[in-house]
Short mmCIF file of C-alpha atoms in Angstrom, two decimals:
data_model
loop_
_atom_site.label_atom_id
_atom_site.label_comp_id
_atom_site.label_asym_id
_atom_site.label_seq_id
_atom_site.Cartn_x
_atom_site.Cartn_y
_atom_site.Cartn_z
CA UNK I 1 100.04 118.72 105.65
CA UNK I 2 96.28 119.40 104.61
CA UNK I 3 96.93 116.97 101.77
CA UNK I 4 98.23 114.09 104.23
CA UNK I 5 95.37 115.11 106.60
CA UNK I 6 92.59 114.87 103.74
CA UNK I 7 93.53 111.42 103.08
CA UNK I 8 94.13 110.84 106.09
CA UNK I 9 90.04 111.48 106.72
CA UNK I 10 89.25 108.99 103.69
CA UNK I 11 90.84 106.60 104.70
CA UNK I 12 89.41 106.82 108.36
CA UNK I 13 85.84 106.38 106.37
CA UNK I 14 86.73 103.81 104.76
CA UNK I 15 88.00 101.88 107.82
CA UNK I 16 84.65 103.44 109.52
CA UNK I 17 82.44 102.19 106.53
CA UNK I 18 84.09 98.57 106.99
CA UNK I 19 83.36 98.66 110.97
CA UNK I 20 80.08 99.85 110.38
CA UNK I 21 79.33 96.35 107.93
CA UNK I 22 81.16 94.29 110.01
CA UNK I 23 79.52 95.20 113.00
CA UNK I 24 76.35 94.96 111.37
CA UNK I 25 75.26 98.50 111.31
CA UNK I 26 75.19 98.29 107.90
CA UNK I 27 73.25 95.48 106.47
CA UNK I 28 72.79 94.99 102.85
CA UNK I 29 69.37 97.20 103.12
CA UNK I 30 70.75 100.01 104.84
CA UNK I 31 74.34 99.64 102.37
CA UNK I 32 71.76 99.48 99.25
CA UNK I 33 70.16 102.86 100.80
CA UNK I 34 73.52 104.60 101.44
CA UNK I 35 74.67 103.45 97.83
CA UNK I 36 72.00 104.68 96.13
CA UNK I 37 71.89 108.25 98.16
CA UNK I 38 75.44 108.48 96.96
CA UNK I 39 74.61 107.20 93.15
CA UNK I 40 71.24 109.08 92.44
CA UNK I 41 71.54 111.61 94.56
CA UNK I 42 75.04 113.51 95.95
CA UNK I 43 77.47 112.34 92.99
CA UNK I 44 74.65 113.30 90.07
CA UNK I 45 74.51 117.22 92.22
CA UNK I 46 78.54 117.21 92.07
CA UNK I 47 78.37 116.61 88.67
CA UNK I 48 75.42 118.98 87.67
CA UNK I 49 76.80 122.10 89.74
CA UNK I 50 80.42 121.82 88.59
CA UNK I 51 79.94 121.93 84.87
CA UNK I 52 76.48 123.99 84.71
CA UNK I 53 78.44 127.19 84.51
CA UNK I 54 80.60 125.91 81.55
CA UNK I 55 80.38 125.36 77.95
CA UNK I 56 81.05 122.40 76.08
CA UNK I 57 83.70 124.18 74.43
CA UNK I 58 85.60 125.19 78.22
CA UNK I 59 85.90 121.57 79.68
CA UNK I 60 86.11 118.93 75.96
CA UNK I 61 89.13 120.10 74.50
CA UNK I 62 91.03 117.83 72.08
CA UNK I 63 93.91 117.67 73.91
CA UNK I 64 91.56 115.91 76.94
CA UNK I 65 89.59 113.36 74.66
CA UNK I 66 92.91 112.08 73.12
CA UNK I 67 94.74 112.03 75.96
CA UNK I 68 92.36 110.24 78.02
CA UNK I 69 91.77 107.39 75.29
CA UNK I 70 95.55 106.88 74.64
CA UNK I 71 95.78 106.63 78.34
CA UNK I 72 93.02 104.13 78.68
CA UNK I 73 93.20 101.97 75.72
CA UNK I 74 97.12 102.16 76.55
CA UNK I 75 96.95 100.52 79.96
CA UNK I 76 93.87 98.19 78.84
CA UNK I 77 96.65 97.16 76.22
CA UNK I 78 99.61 96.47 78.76
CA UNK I 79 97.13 94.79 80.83
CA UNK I 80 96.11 92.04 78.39
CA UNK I 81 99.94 91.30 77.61
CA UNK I 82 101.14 91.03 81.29
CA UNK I 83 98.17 89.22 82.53
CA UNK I 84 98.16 86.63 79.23
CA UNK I 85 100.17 83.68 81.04
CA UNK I 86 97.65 82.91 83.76
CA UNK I 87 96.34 79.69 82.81
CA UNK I 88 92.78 80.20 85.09
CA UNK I 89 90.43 82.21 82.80
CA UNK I 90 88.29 83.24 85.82
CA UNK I 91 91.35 85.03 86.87
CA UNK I 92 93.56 86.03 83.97
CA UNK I 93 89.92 87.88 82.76
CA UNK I 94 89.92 89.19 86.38
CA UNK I 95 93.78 90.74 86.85
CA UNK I 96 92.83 92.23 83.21
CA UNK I 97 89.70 94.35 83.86
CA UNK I 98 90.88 95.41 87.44
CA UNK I 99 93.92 97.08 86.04
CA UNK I 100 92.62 99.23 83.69
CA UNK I 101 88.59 99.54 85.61
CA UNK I 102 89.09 103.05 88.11
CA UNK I 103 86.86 104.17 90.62
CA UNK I 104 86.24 107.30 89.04
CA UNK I 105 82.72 108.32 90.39
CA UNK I 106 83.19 107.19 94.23
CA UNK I 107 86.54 108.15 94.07
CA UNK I 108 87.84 109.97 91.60
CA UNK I 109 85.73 112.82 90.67
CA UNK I 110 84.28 113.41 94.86
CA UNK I 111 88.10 113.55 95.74
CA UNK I 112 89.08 116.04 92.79
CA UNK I 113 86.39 118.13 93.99
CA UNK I 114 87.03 118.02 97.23
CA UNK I 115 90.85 119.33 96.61
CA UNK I 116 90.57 121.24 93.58
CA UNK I 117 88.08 124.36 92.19
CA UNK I 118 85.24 123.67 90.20
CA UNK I 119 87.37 123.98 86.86
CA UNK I 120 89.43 120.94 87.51
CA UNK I 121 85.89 119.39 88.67
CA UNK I 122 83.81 119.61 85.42
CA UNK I 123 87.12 118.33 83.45
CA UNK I 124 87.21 115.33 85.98
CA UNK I 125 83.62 114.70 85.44
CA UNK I 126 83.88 115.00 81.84
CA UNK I 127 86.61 111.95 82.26
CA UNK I 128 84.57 110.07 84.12
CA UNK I 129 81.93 110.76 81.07
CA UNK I 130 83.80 109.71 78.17
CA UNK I 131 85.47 106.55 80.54
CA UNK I 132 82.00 105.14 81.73
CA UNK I 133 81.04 104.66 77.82
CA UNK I 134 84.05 102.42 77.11
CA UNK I 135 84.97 101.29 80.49
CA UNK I 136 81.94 99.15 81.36
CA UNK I 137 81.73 97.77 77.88
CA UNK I 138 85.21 96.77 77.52
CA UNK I 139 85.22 94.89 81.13
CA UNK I 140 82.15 93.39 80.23
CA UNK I 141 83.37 91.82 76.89
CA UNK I 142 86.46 90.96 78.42
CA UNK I 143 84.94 88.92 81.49
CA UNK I 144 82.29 87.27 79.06
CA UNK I 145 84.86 86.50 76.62
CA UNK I 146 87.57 85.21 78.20
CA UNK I 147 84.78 83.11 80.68
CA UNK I 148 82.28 82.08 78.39
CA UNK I 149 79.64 83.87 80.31
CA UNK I 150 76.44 84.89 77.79
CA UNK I 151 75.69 88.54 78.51
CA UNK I 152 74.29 91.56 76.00
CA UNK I 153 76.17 94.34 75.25
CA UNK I 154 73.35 96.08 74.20
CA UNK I 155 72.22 96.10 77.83
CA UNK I 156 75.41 97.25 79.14
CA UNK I 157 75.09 100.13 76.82
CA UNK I 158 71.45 101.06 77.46
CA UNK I 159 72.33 101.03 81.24
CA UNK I 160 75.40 103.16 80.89
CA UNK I 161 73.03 105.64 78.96
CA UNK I 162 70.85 106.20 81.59
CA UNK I 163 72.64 106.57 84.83
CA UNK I 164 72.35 109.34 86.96
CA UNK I 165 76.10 110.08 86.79
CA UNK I 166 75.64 110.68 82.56
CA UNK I 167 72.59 112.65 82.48
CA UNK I 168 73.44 114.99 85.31
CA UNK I 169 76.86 115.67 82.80
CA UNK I 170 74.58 116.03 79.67
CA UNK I 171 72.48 118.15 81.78
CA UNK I 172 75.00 120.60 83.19
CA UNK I 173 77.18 121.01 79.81
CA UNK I 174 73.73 121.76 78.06
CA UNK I 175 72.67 124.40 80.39
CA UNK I 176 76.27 125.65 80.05
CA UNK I 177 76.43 125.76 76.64
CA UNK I 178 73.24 127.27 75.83
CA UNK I 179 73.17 129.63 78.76
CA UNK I 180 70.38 128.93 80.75
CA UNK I 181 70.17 130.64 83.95
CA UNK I 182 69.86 128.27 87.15
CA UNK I 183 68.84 130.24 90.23
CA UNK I 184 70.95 131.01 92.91
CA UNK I 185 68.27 128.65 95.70
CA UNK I 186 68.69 126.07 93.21
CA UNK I 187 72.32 126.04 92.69
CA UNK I 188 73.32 126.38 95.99
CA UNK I 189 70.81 123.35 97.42
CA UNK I 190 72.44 121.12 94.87
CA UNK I 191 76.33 122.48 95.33
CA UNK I 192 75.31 121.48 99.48
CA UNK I 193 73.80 117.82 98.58
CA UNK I 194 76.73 117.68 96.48
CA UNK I 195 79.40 118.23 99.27
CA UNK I 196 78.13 114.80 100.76
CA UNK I 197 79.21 113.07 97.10
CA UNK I 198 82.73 112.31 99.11
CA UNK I 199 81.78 110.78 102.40
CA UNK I 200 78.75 108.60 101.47
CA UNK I 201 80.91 106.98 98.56
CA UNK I 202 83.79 106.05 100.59
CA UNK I 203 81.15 105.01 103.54
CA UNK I 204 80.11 102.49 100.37
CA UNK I 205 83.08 101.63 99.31
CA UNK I 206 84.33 100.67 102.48
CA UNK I 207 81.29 98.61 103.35
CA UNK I 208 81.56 96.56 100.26
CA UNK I 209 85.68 95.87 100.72
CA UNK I 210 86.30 92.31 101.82
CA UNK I 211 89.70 90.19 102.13
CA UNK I 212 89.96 86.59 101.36
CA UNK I 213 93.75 85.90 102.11
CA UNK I 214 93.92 81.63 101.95
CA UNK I 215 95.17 81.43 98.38
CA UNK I 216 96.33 84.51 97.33
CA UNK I 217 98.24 84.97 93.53
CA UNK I 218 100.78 87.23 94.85
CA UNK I 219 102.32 87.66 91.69
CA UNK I 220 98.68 88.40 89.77
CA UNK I 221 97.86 90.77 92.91
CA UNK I 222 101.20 92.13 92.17
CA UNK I 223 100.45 92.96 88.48
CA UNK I 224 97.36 94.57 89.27
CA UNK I 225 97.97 96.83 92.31
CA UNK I 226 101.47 97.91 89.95
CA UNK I 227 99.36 98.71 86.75
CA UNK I 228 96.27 100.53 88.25
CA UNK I 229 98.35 102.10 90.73
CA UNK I 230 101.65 103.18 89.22
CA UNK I 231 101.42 102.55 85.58
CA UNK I 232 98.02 104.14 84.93
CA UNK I 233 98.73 107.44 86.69
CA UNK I 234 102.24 107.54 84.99
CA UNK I 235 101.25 107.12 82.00
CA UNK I 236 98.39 109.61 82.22
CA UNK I 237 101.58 111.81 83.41
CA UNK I 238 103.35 111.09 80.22
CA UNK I 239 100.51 111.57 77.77
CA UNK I 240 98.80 115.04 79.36
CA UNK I 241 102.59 115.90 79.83
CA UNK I 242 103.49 115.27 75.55
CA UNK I 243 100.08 117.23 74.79
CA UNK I 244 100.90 120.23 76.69
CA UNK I 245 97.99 119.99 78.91
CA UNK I 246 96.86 122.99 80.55
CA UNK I 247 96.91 122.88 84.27
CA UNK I 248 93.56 122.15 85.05
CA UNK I 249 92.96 119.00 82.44
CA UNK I 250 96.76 117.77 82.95
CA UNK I 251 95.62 117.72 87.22
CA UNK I 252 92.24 116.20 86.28
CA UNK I 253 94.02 113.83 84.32
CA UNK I 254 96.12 112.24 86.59
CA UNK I 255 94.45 112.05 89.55
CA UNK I 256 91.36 110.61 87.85
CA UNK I 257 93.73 107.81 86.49
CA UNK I 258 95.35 107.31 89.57
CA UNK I 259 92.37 106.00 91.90
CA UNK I 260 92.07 102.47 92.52
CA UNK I 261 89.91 99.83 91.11
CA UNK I 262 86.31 100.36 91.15
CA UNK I 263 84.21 98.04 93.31
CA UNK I 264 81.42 97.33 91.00
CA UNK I 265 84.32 94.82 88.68
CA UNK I 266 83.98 92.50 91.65
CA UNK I 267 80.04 92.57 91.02
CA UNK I 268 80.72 91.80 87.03
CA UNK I 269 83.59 88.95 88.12
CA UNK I 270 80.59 87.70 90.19
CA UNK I 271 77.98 87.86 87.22
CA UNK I 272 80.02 86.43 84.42
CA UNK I 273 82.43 84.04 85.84
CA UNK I 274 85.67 85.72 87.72
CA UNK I 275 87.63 84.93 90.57
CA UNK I 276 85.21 86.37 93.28
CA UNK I 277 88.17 86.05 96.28
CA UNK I 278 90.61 87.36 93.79
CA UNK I 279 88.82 90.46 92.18
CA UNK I 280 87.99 91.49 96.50
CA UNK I 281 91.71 91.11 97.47
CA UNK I 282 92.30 93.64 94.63
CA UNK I 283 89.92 96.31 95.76
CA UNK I 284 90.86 96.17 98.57
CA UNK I 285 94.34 96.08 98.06
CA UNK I 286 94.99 99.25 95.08
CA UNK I 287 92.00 101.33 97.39
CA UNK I 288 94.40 100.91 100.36
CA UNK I 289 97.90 101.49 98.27
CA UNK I 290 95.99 104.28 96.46
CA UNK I 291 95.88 106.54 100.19
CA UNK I 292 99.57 106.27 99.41
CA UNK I 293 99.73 107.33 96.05
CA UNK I 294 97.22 109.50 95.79
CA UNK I 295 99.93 111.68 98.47
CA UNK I 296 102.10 111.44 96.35
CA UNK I 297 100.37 112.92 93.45
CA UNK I 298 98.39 115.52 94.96
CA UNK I 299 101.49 116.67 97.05
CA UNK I 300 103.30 117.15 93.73
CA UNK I 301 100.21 118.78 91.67
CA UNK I 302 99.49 121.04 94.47
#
């Protein structure tokens, strides 16, 4: 029941975070404010205070580095093949990134930390680590490939390097590793700012979710809500599960895989040449089917 009741709560602020834009409340200023609180502030203090305890050695095993590259590269893979016979680039490139792109720092890492201890939380932000370096760049490429868009990797990269979200994990595995006390004021300030990592983000991403029904692909929508929201998690499942996983990176795993499709791959559809209606409907769409899942797979983990 606490598991049903959690998500219950998320999805109640994301309904509240779509009133609040809707009804005006939040504006773009006031959305930009509560996005960047979230992104510079409460996520970065998740991070930081859930791995600064921990070596390297503790949370980047082998077992989690392969297993979280077969399991991405794998559904980038099965995305590409099932989403090859749309004839519209702007949404073949679209149904691609979205089914392999998660929401793992809104999402993924706030919600792992919110039902787990802080062991499954510095292996969830380590995934979200070693994801953001090949997740952005891939859905870039893909977009500007498959569009013709002209964009710079090299800028993708440089960005990627220096977000809040990477250098609070650098940060906390360093001090970790090398032992360096953090004081008890210190810890505990950022371990409270932290606590608000979950609310804010869904807040956000409920404020940014939008529904354009006129012409919808149901058939591409299909495709994507099945492969972000079944196929990912299962095959996370399947990989942790052949590795012999331990518990806490085999939980990690699976959950991180199994939340929805991040928001910001409507921005990039919007910057180099997607289906803007399209890549909403399928935010929306695998965030909302996600509540269900997401159940499911927590109920079963524990």
């Amino acid at each position: 029941m606490s598991v049903l009741l959690r998500l219950a709560s998320l999805l109640a602020l994301l309904v509240v975070g779509a009133g609040l834009r809707t009804g005006g409340v939040l504006d773009d200023r006031r959305a930009d404010w509560l996005n960047d609180a979230a992104y510079y502030v409460a996520l970065p203090a998740l991070i930081f205070v859930s791995t600064y305890s921990r070596s390297v050695s503790e949370i980047l095993s082998p077992v989690l580095v392969v297993g979280v590259f077969v399991v991405f590269f794998g559904t980038a893979v099965v995305a590409f093949v099932v989403h090859r016979r749309h004839d519209a680039s702007a949404r073949r490139s679209v149904a691609t990134v979205q089914s392999y792109h998660s929401n793992l720092g809104y999402l993924g890492v706030p919600l792992v930390a919110a039902t787990f201890d802080d062991h499954v939380t510095a292996i969830a932000s380590a995934i979200l680590g070693m994801v953001s370096l090949v997740q952005i760049p891939l859905t870039v490429f893909v977009l500007s490939t498959i569009n013709g868009a002209d964009t710079t990797l090299r800028n993708e990269l440089r960005r990627i390097l220096t977000t809040p979200v990477l250098i609070a994990l650098v940060a906390g595995l360093g001090v970790g590793s090398l032992g360096i006390p953090v004081p008890g004021a210190v810890a505990g300030g950022l371990d409270l700012v932290g606590q608000f990592a979950l609310p804010l983000a869904l807040l956000c991403v409920g404020s940014s979710l939008e529904i354009d029904l006129p012409a919808v692909d149901y058939g591409a929508v299909a495709g994507v809500v099945g492969l972000k929201i079944l196929v990912m998690p299962t095959l996370a499942w399947a990989v942790f599960s052949t590795l012999h996983a331990d518990t806490a990176t085999f939980t990690a795993g699976v959950v991180m895989f199994a939340t929805p499709t991040a928001v910001s791959t409507f921005v990039f559809a919007n910057e180099l040449g997607g289906d803007e209606a399209f890549a909403s409907l399928n935010v929306f769409l695998t965030t909302l089917v996600s509540m269900g899942s997401l159940f499911v797979f927590l109920t079963v983990l524990g």
